[in-house]
Coordinates of C-alpha atoms in Angstrom, one line a residue:
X224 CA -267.6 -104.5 26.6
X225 CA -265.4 -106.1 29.4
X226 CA -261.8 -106.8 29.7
X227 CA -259.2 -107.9 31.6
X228 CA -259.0 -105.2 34.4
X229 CA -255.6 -105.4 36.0
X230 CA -254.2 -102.7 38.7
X231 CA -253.3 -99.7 36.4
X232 CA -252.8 -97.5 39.9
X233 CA -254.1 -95.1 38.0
X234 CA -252.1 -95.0 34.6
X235 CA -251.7 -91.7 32.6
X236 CA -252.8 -91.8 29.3
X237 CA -252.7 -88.8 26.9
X238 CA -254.6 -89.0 23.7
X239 CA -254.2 -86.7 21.0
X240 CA -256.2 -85.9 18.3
X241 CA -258.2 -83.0 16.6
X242 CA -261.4 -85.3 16.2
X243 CA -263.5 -84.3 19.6
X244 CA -265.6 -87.9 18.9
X245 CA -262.9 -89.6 18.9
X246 CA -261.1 -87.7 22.1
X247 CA -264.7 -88.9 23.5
X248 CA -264.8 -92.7 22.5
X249 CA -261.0 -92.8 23.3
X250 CA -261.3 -91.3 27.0
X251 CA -264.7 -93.3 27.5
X252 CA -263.3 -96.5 27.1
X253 CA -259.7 -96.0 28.7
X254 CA -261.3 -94.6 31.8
X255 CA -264.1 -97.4 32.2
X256 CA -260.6 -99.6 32.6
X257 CA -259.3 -97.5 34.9
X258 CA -257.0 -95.3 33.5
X259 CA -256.5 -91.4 33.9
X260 CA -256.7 -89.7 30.3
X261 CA -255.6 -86.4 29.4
X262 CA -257.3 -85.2 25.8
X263 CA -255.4 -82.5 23.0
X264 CA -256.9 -81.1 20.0
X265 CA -253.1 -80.4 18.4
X266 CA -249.8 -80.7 18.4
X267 CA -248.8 -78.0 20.6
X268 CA -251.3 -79.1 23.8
X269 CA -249.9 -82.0 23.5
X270 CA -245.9 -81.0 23.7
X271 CA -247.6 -78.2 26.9
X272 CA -249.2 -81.1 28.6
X273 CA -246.2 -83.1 28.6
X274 CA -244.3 -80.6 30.0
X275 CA -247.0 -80.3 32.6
X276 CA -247.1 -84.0 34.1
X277 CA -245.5 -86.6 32.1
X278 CA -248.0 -89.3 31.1
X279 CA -247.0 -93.2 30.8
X280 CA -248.3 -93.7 26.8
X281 CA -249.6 -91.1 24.3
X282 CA -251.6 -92.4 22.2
X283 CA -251.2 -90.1 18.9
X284 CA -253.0 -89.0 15.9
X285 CA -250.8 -88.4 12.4
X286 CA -253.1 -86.2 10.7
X287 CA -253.4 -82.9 12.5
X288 CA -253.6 -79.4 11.9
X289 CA -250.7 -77.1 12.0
X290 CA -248.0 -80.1 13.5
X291 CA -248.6 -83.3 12.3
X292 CA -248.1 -86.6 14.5
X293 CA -244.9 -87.0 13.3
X294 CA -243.2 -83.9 14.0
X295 CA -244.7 -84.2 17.9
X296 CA -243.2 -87.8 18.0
X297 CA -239.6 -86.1 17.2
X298 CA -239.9 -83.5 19.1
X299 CA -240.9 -85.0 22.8
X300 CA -238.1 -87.9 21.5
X301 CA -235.3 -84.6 21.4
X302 CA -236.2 -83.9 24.7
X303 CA -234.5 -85.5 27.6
X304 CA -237.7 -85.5 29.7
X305 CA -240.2 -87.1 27.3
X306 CA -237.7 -89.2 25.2
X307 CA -238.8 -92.1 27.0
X308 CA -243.0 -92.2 27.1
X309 CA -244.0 -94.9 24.6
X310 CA -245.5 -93.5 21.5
X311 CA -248.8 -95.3 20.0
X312 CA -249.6 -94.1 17.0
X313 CA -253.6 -94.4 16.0
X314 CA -254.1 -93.1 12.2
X315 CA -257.0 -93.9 9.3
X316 CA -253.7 -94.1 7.2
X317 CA -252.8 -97.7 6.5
X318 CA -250.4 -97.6 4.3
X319 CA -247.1 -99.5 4.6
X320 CA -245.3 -96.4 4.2
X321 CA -246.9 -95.1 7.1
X322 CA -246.4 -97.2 9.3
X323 CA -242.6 -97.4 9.1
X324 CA -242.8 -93.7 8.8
X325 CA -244.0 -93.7 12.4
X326 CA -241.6 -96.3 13.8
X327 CA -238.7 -94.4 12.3
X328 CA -239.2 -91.1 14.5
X329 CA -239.6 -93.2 17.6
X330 CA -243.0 -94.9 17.9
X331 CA -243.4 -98.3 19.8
X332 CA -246.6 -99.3 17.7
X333 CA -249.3 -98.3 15.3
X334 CA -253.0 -98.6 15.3
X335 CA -254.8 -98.3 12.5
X336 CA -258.5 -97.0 12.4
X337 CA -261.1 -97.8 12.7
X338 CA -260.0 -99.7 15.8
X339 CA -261.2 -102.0 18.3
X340 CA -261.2 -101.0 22.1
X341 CA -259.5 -104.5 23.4
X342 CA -257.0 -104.1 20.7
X343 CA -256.5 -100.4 22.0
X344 CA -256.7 -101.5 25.8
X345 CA -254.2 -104.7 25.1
X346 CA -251.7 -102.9 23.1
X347 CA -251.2 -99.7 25.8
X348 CA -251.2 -102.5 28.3
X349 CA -248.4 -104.5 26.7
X350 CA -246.1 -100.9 26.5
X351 CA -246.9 -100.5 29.9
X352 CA -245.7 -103.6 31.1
X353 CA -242.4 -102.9 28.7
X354 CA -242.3 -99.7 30.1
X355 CA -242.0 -100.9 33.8
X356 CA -239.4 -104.1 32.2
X357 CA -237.3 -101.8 31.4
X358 CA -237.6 -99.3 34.5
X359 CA -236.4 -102.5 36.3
X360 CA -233.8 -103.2 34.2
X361 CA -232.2 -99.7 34.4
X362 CA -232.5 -100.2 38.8
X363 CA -230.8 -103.5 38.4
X364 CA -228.2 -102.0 35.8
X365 CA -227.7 -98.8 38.3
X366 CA -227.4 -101.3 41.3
X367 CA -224.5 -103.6 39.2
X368 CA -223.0 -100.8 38.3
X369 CA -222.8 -100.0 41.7
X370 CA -221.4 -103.3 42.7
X371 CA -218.7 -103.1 40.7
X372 CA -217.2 -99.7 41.6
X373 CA -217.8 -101.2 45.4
X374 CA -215.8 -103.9 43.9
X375 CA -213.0 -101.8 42.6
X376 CA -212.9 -99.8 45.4
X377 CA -212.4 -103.0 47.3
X378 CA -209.6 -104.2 45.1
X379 CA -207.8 -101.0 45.4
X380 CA -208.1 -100.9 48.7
X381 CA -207.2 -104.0 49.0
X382 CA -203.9 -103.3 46.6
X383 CA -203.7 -100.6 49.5
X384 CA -203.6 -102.1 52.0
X385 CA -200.7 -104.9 51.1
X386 CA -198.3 -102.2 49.6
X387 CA -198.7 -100.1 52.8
X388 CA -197.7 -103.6 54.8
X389 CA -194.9 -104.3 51.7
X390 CA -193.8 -100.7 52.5
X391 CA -193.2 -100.6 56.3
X392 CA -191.3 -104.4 55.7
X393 CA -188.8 -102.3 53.4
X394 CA -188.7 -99.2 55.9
X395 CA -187.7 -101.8 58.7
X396 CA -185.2 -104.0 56.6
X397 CA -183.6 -100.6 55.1
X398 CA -183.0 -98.8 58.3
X399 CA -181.7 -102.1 59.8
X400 CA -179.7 -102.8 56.9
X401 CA -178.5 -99.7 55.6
X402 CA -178.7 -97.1 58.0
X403 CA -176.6 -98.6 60.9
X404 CA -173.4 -99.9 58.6
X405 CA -173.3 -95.9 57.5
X406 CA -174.0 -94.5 61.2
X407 CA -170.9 -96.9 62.1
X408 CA -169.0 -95.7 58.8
X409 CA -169.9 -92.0 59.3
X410 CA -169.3 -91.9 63.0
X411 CA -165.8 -93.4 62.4
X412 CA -165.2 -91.0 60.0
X413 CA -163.9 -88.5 62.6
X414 CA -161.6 -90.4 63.9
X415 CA -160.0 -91.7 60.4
X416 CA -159.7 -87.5 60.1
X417 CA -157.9 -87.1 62.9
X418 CA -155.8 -90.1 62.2
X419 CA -154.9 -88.7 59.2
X420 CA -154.4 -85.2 60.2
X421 CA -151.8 -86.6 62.6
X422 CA -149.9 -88.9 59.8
X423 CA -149.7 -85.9 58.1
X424 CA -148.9 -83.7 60.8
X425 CA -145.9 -86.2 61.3
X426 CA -144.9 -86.2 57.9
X427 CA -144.3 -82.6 58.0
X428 CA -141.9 -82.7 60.7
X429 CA -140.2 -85.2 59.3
X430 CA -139.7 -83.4 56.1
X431 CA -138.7 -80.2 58.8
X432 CA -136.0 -82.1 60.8
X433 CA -134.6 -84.2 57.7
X434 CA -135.1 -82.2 54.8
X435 CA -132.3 -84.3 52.6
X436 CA -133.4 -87.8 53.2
X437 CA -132.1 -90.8 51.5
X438 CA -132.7 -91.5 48.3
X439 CA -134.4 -94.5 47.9
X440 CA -137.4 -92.4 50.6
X441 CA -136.8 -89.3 47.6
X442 CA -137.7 -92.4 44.5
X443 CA -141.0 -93.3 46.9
X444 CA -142.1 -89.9 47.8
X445 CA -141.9 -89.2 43.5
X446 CA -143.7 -92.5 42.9
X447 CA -146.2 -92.0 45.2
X448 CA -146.8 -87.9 44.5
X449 CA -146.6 -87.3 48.8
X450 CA -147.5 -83.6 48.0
X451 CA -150.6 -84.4 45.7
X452 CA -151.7 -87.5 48.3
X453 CA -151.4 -84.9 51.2
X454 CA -153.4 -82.4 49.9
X455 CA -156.2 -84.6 48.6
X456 CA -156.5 -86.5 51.8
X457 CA -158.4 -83.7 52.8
X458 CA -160.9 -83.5 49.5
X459 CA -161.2 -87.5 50.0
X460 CA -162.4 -87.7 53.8
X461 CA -164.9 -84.2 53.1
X462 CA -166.1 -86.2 50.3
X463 CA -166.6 -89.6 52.1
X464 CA -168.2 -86.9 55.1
X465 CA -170.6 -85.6 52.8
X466 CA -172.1 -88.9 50.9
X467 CA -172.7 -91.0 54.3
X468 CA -174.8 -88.0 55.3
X469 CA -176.3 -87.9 51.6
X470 CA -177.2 -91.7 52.7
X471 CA -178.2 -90.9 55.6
X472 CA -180.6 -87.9 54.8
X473 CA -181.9 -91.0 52.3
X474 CA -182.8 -93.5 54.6
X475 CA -184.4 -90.7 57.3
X476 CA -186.6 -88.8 54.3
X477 CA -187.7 -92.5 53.7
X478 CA -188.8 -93.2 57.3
X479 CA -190.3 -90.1 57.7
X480 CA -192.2 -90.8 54.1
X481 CA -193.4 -94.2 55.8
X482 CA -193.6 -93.7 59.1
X483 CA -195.7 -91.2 61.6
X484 CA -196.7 -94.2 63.3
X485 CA -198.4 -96.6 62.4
X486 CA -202.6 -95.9 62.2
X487 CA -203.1 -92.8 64.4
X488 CA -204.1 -89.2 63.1
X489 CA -200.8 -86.7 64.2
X490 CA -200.3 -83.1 64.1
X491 CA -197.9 -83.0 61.3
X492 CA -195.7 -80.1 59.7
X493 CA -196.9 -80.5 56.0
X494 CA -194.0 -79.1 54.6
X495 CA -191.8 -81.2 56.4
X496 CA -193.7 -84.1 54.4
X497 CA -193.1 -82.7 51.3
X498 CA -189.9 -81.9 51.5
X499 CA -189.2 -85.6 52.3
X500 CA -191.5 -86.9 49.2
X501 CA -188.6 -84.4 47.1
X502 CA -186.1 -86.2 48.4
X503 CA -187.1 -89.4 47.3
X504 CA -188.2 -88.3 44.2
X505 CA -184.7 -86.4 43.6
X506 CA -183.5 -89.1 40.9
X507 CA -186.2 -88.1 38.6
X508 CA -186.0 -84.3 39.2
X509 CA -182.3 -84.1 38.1
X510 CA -180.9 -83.6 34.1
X511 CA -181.4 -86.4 31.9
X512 CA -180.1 -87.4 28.4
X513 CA -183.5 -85.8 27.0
X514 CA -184.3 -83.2 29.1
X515 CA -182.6 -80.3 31.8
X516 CA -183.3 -80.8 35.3
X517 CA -186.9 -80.2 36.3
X518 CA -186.8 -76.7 39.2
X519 CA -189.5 -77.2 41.7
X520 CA -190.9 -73.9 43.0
X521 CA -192.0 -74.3 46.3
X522 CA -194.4 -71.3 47.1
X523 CA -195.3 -72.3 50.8
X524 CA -197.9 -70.1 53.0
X525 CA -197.3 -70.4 56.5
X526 CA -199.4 -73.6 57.8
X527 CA -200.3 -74.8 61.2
X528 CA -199.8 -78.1 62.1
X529 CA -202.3 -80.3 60.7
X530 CA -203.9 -83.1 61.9
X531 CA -204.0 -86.2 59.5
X532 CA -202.8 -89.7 58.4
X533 CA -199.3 -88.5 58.0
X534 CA -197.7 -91.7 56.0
X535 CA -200.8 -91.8 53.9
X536 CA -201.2 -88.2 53.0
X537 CA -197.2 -88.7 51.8
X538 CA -198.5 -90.9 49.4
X539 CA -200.6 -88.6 48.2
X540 CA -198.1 -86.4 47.2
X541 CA -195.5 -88.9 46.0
X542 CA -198.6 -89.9 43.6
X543 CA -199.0 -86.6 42.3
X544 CA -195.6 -85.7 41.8
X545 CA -194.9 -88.8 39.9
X546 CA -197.4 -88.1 37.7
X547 CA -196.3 -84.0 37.4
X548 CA -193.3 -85.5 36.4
X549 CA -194.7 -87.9 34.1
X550 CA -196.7 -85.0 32.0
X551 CA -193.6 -83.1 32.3
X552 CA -191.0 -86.0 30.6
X553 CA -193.9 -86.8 27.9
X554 CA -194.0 -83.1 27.1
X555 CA -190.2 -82.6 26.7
X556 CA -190.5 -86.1 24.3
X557 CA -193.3 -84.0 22.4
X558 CA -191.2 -81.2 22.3
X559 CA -194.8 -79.5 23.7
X560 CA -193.6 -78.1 27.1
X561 CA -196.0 -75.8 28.0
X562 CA -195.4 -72.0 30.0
X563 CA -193.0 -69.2 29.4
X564 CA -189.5 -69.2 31.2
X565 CA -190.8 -66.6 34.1
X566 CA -194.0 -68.2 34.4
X567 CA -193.5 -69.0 37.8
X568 CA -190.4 -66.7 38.5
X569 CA -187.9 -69.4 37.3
X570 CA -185.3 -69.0 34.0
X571 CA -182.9 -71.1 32.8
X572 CA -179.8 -70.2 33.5
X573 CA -177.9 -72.6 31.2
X574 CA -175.8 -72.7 28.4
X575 CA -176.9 -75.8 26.6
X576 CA -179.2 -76.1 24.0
X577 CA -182.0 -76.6 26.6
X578 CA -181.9 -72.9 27.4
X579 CA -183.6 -72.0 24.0
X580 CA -186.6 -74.2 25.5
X581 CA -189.4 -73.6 28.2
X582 CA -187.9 -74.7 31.8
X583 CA -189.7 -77.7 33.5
X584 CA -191.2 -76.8 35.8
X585 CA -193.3 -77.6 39.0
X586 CA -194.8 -75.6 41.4
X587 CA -196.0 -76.2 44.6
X588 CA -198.3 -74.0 46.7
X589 CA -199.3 -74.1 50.3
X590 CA -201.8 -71.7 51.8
X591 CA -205.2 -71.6 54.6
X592 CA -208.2 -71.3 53.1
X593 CA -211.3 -68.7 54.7
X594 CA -212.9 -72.0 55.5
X595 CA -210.1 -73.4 57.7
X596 CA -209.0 -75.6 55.2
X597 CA -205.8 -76.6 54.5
X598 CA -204.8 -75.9 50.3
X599 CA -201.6 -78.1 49.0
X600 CA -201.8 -77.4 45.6
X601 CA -199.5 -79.1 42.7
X602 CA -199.1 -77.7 39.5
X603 CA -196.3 -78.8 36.4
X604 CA -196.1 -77.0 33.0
X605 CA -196.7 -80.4 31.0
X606 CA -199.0 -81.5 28.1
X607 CA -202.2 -81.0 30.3
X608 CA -205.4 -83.2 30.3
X609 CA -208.0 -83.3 27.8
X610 CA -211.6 -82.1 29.2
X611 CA -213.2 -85.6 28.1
X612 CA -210.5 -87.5 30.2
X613 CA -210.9 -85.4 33.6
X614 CA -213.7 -87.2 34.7
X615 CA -212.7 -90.1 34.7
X616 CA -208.9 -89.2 36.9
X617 CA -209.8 -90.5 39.9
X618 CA -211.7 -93.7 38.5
X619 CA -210.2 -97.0 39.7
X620 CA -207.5 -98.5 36.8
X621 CA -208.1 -95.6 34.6
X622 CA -205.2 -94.6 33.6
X623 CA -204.1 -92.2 30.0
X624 CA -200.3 -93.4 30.1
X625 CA -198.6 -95.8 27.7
X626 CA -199.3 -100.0 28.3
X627 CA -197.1 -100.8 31.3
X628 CA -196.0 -97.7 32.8
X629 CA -199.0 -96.2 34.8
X630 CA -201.7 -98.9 36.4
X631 CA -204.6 -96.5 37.1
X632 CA -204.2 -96.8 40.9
X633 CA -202.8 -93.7 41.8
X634 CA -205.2 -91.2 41.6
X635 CA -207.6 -93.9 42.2
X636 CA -205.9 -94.4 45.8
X637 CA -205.3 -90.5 46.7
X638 CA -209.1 -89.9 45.8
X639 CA -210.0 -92.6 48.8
X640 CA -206.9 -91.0 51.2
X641 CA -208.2 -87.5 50.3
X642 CA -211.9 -87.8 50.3
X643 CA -212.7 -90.6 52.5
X644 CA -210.5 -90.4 55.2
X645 CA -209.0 -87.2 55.6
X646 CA -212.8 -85.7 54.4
X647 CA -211.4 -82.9 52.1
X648 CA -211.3 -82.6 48.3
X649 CA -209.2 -83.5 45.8
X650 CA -209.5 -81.4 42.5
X651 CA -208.5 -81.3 39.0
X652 CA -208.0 -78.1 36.9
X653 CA -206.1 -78.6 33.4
X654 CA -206.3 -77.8 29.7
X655 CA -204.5 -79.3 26.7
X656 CA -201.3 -77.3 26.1
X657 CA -201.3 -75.6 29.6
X658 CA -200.2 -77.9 31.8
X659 CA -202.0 -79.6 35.0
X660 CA -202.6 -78.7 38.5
X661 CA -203.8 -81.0 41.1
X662 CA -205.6 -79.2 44.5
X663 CA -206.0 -80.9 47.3
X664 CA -208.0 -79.4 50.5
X665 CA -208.0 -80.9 53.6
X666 CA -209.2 -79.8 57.6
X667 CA -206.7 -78.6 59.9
X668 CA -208.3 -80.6 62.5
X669 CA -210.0 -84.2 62.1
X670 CA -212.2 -85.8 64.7
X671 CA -210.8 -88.2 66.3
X672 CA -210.9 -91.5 64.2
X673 CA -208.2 -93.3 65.1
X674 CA -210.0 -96.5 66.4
X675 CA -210.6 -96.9 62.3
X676 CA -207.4 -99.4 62.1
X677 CA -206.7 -100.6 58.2
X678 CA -204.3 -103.4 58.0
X679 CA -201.9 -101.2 55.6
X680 CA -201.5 -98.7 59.1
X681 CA -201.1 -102.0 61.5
X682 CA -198.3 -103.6 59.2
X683 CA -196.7 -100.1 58.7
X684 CA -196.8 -99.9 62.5
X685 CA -195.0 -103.1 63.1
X686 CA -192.1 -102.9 60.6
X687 CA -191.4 -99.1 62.4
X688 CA -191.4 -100.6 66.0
X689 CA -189.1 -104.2 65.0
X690 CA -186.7 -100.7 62.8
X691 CA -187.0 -98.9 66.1
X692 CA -186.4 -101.6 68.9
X693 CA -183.0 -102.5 66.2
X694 CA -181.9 -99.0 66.0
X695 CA -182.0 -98.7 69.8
X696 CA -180.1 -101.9 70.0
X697 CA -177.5 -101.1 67.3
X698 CA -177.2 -97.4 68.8
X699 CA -176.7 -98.5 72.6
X700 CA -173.6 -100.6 71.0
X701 CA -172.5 -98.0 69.1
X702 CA -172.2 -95.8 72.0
X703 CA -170.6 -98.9 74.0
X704 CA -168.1 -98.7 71.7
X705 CA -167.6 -95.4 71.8
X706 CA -166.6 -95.0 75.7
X707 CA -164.3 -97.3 74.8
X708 CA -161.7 -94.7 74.2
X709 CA -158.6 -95.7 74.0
X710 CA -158.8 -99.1 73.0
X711 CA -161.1 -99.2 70.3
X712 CA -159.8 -95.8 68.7
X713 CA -156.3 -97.6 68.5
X714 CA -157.4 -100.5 66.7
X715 CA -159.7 -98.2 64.5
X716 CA -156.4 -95.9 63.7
X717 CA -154.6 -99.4 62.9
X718 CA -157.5 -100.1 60.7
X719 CA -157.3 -96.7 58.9
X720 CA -153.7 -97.3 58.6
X721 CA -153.2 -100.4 57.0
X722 CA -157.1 -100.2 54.7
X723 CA -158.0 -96.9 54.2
X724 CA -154.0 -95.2 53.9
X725 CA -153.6 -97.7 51.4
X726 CA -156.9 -97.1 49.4
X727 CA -156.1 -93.4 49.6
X728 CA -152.6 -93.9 47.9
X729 CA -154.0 -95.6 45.1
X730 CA -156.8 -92.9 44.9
X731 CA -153.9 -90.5 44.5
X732 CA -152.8 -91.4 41.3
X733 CA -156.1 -91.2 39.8
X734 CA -158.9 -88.3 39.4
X735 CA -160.9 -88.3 42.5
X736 CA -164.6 -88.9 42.3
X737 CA -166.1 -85.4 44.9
X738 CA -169.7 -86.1 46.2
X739 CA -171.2 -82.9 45.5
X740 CA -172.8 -80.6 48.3
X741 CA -176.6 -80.7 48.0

């Protein structure tokens, strides 16, 4: 008997069966075409020389001793290891029943005795051909899968990349725009005070050497309150002092945020960083109509300088505080806040009817690991993450908030800043009810990389240097003006005189609106 020899490369075929003639006839045959056959009696040889080395068919008897064929069919198809081998089954019985008996715990075809050896030979051939179709199908799945997270990684990259360039624009245009009309306001500040302090001052004596003066000056002083206006001259130009350096504490946090120039690795003072990603963060951290302010408890080691992407490591942290906050808002919404009042050393303090509820809270730690690492570690008391959805944080565009308010890039982006370029870790450790903490782990010292220029770090770079080059220009004519002297302080007093004197009076009459210390 002949037949179509093709290259098995030496094909494993196990054959099962408690007949010993026809383990013989089977093996015979099989190996005269150039397979490899294994032979079991039972049940149980067969599950132990699975185990053993994994054949590519199994060619399987139903009526055995002790386990029958189709108990072994669903027992190698509930292991993990075996739940692929394609099952023949070879049985006398040839009953419908049977048959569908066989395909329902897992086997790929049925052979019914007696048989014929090219039947036998074609059939194992035809589920080992499907066998190595679908082997190829899985690669070529594996490698599209692979494609597309290349391809998502390239889109967020890419996304990257023009916010990074979009960002030092705005750094550039806000500084030029913003930051010099304030120095200009804020440095002339001093002078309006001493302008006023001598109005004042001249008042007074006035009031000394003509203490009964006419009365038509007696009807303007009552009009205007004088006493009131003179004593809150001094609340108005503290509180005009103290919001253009709120402004100006603004625009610096946000250069610092953006800058660190441009694409080089720097020794940078961590903290620093993340004190600045607060302060841009500080609208969302105060009281809202829902919810008492959110305390941030900064536990900070004591940290070297470390050497990194400075402007990209910021947005690191502005992405994880966003989303601490996030947890934290949906929480309060929930009425789920999770923690106790002292959980981190914090209570609250206050007398409204948020002080019956747990405090939000987020706490950020700082420390040196024993392997040299660098541990920045952000944790809020929120609604925590489900174990099923960890996973999948730090996949591109996966994202658990609400349509429209979280685009799945975040994470997404930090992962690539963390992992990729900075060669650290990035870490998740959360439970439902128990809030969310977010480590990151980075070296204190990178090798020097800094040849590995993204566009995001060149456009960054160029908005800072056209900011700089104007704030150099704006500042050498700021202090032209200032050596001035006389001149220019005269017509700044006349300006104070007939403006700000005149706002001030109308201020006087009405309740004044303080800028706050920080």
């Amino acid at each position: 008997m002949h037949f179509n020899q093709t290259n098995h490369q030496k094909r494993n075929i196990l054959v099962v069966d408690d007949t010993p003639d026809n383990l013989r006839l089977l093996s015979a045959m099989l190996t005269a075409q150039g397979f490899e056959v294994r032979k079991a009696l039972n049940g149980k040889m067969a599950l132990t020389a699975c185990q053993m080395v994994l054949p590519d068919v199994i060619l399987l008897d139903i009526n055995m001793p002790g386990m029958d064929g189709y108990q072994v069919c669903q027992q190698l198809k509930a292991d993990d290891k075996t739940s692929e081998v394609p099952v023949i089954f070879i049985s006398a019985l040839d009953d419908v029943v049977d048959k569908v008996k066989a395909f329902d715990v897992g086997g790929v075809d049925y052979i019914a005795k007696p048989f014929h050896g090219a039947e036998v030979v074609l059939r194992i051939e035809n589920q080992i051909n499907l066998r190595l179709l679908q082997v190829k199908l899985q690669e070529k799945n594996f490698l599209l899968q692979q494609a597309l997270d290349n391809l998502k990684a390239s889109q967020v990259q890419q996304i990257q990349n023009e916010k990074m360039v979009a960002l030092g624009q705005l750094v550039a245009g806000l500084a030029h725009e913003i930051n010099n009309p304030i120095s200009f306001i804020y440095g002339n500040l001093q002078y309006a005070g001493q302008y006023v302090e001598d109005l004042v001052n001249i008042i007074e004596v006035y009031q000394q050497e003509y203490p009964k003066p006419t009365p038509k000056i007696q009807q303007i002083a009552k009009d205007l309150d004088l006493n009131f206006i003179i004593k809150d001259l001094q609340n108005l130009i503290g509180a005009m002092y103290r919001g253009s350096d709120r402004i100006r504490e603004i625009v610096l946090a946000l250069q610092h945020f953006s800058r660190h120039d441009e694409a080089e690795m720097k020794r940078v003072n961590i903290h620093e960083d993340i004190e600045n990603t607060l302060v841009m963060l500080q609208h969302r951290l105060r009281e809202a109509a829902d919810r008492p302010a959110i305390v941030v408890v900064k536990d900070y080691g004591n940290l070297p300088l470390v050497t990194c992407y400075a402007s990209e490591l910021n947005q690191v942290f502005m992405h994880l505080l966003n989303n601490a906050i996030d947890a934290i808002e949906e929480g309060v919404g929930n009425g789920e806040l999770s923690g106790d009042q002292e959980q981190w050393g914090v209570t609250n303090q206050s007398s409204t009817p948020y002080s019956l509820k747990p405090t939000p809270q987020i706490r950020i730690h700082t420390e040196v690991t024993d392997l040299n690492l660098v541990k920045i570690a952000i944790a809020d008391n929120g609604l925590g993450i489900e174990e099923s959805l960890r996973s999948r944080l730090f996949d591109p565009f996966f994202t658990t908030k609400p349509v429209g308010k979280g685009s799945g890039l975040g994470l997404s982006i930090s992962y690539q800043i963390i992992v990729q370029k900075h060669r650290g870790n990035i870490s998740c450790n959360s439970s439902v009810g128990k809030g969310a903490e977010f480590a990151i782990e980075i070296p204190i010292e990178q090798p020097d990389i800094s040849s590995q220029f993204s566009k995001s770090e060149k456009g960054l770079g160029l908005g800072i240097r056209e900011m700089e080059s104007k704030e150099a220009e704006e500042q050498g004519e700021q202090r032209s003006r200032g050596a001035g002297e006389a001149g220019e302080a005269g017509e700044a007093g006349e300006a104070g005189e007939a403006g700000e004197a005149g706002e001030a009076g109308e201020a006087g009459k009405q309740e004044r609106i303080i800028i706050p210390d920080k």
